[in-house]
Amino acid sequence: MTEPAIRTETSVSQLRCIGCGRTALPDRFRCEHCRDLLEIVYPGWEEGGPQGLSSRALEKLWRERAASFDPADQSGVWRFREVLPEIAPSEIITIGEGNTPVYELPRSAKSAGIKHLVAKHQGMNPTGSFKDTGMTVAASFARQAGYKWVACASTGNTSASMAAYAARGGLHSLVLIPDGKISWGKLSQSLDYGALTCQLKTDFDGCVRVLNEVVERMPVYLLNSVNPYRVEGQKTVAYELLEQMGWQPPDHIIVPGGNLANSSAIGKALREMNQLGFISRIPKVSVIQAQGANPLVRTIRETGGEKLIPVHAETMATAIRIGNPASWKKALRVIRETGGTVEEVSEVEIAGAKAEIGAEGVGCEPASAVTLAGLKKLVKQGFVAPHESVVLVLTGHVLKDSDFTLRFHRGDLFEGTPHAAEAGCLKSQQRTPVVLEPRVDRVIDLLRSAEP
Ligand code: F0G
């Protein structure tokens, strides 16, 4: 491995520490003075907006690009390039990320007790998760900066995404995942896209610890979500959502919380859109965690957000099985600035909500379903009023964890777990496959008995 030559000059964007405000070099992840995380800022915007364009001019330009055949214009991330760090067009690695649908969820709205509910489905990205929107920017930066190797620790989706973008961009990739604690579908993606894939005998937090040392010693570019370029790409989901809503902000945006970069990215975009005049009101951003992986919930409830309380994480929603989230300070700032909140949901609540989203013909992976389960609680608490508009951010595709889905419908998901008794309430949602003799009358009998 040779040392990469950093060739990037940043003229418009800068890396700035979220703690002490000092600027940092473009390939760093933490402040050299206080070790806090970095974020990308655009000092040039102060003189007349991104590239001197008004919000109205940008809205028009971005809509027009959607009709172009240029790969960067067709990307639902690079379409918004005026609000992204500058990357040379020849270095952009895109596989058609973003441009994801917004679905109405009328039945889930009813069961949650509100009038109107939609889902922004980031699982409809090329590798099946929201990670692609950030990965296109950070992988492109890595290539532009001259790196040959990229790496991440992951609960499965980041690694699938990184492996794909590295392969498309001619980079090598190293994946560290917790052995036995990610879905097979996600592991298979990383293998198929050609990553050097290591299953470490530890959890996600352990993988992060190992990787942080590896990248200190080797010329490998870190593509975990502490990478500020990933956050920039991920923020475009909020620009795109607002565009789809005619720039009329919803009252609430609800996101799952794991390592807490996604909520940070969405909050950053809302702050920017407000500053740039796209919107005049900021939706409340609320973060939902699994009860067994709830460090942010505990941090806020027990310390008022003063000090992170890491936990030993355990949940079947393996994507968010994270006890020591890197971006907790960024997410906390978003919750405070937007007036959002945090909530935790049980394993059974997650499974029930996932089945409800599936029954709407939409579907998502377990980690995404915490949003609907959390919304139900927030409505009961009165934090979300029945007339308010809510957007759930669904982060992963239903096929990401088909093992979970099959076990749910067969009825053995909670067998032998402490949740077995509570899971009794899920029976009516389970659709067990029926095995029959290959006879017409048997199928017709079944059809008649299933008549609603
Ligand atoms: N939903 C899904 C499907 C995820 O894969 C993740 C995180 C999250 C939600 C949480 O997002 O970390 O930004 O708060 N997955 C990471 C991974 C950690 O490695 O794939 P977050």
PDB file of C-alpha atoms in Angstrom, residues 15 50 91 99 149 169 175 213 245 261 304 313 318 334 345 355 390 411 425:
ATOM      1  CA  LEU A  15     -14.190  21.367   7.676  1.00  0.00           C
ATOM      2  CA  PRO A  50     -24.591  28.798  -2.983  1.00  0.00           C
ATOM      3  CA  GLU A  91     -14.258  11.752  -9.900  1.00  0.00           C
ATOM      4  CA  ASN A  99     -34.736  10.209  -6.052  1.00  0.00           C
ATOM      5  CA  TRP A 149      -8.399   1.711  -0.047  1.00  0.00           C
ATOM      6  CA  GLY A 169     -15.091   3.693  -8.483  1.00  0.00           C
ATOM      7  CA  VAL A 175     -15.341  -4.259   5.772  1.00  0.00           C
ATOM      8  CA  GLU A 213      -6.591   1.911  14.934  1.00  0.00           C
ATOM      9  CA  MET A 245     -43.629  18.461  -0.614  1.00  0.00           C
ATOM     10  CA  ALA A 261     -25.466  10.373  11.697  1.00  0.00           C
ATOM     11  CA  GLY A 304     -29.976  16.081  30.268  1.00  0.00           C
ATOM     12  CA  ALA A 313     -26.641  -2.977  22.809  1.00  0.00           C
ATOM     13  CA  THR A 318     -29.446  -5.435  14.029  1.00  0.00           C
ATOM     14  CA  VAL A 334     -30.676  18.676  16.055  1.00  0.00           C
ATOM     15  CA  VAL A 345     -39.591   1.078  21.523  1.00  0.00           C
ATOM     16  CA  ALA A 355     -45.677  -5.826   9.713  1.00  0.00           C
ATOM     17  CA  VAL A 390     -45.628  13.454   9.896  1.00  0.00           C
ATOM     18  CA  GLY A 411     -44.563 -17.127  14.487  1.00  0.00           C
ATOM     19  CA  CYS A 425     -50.551  -9.681  20.465  1.00  0.00           C
TER      20      CYS A 425
END
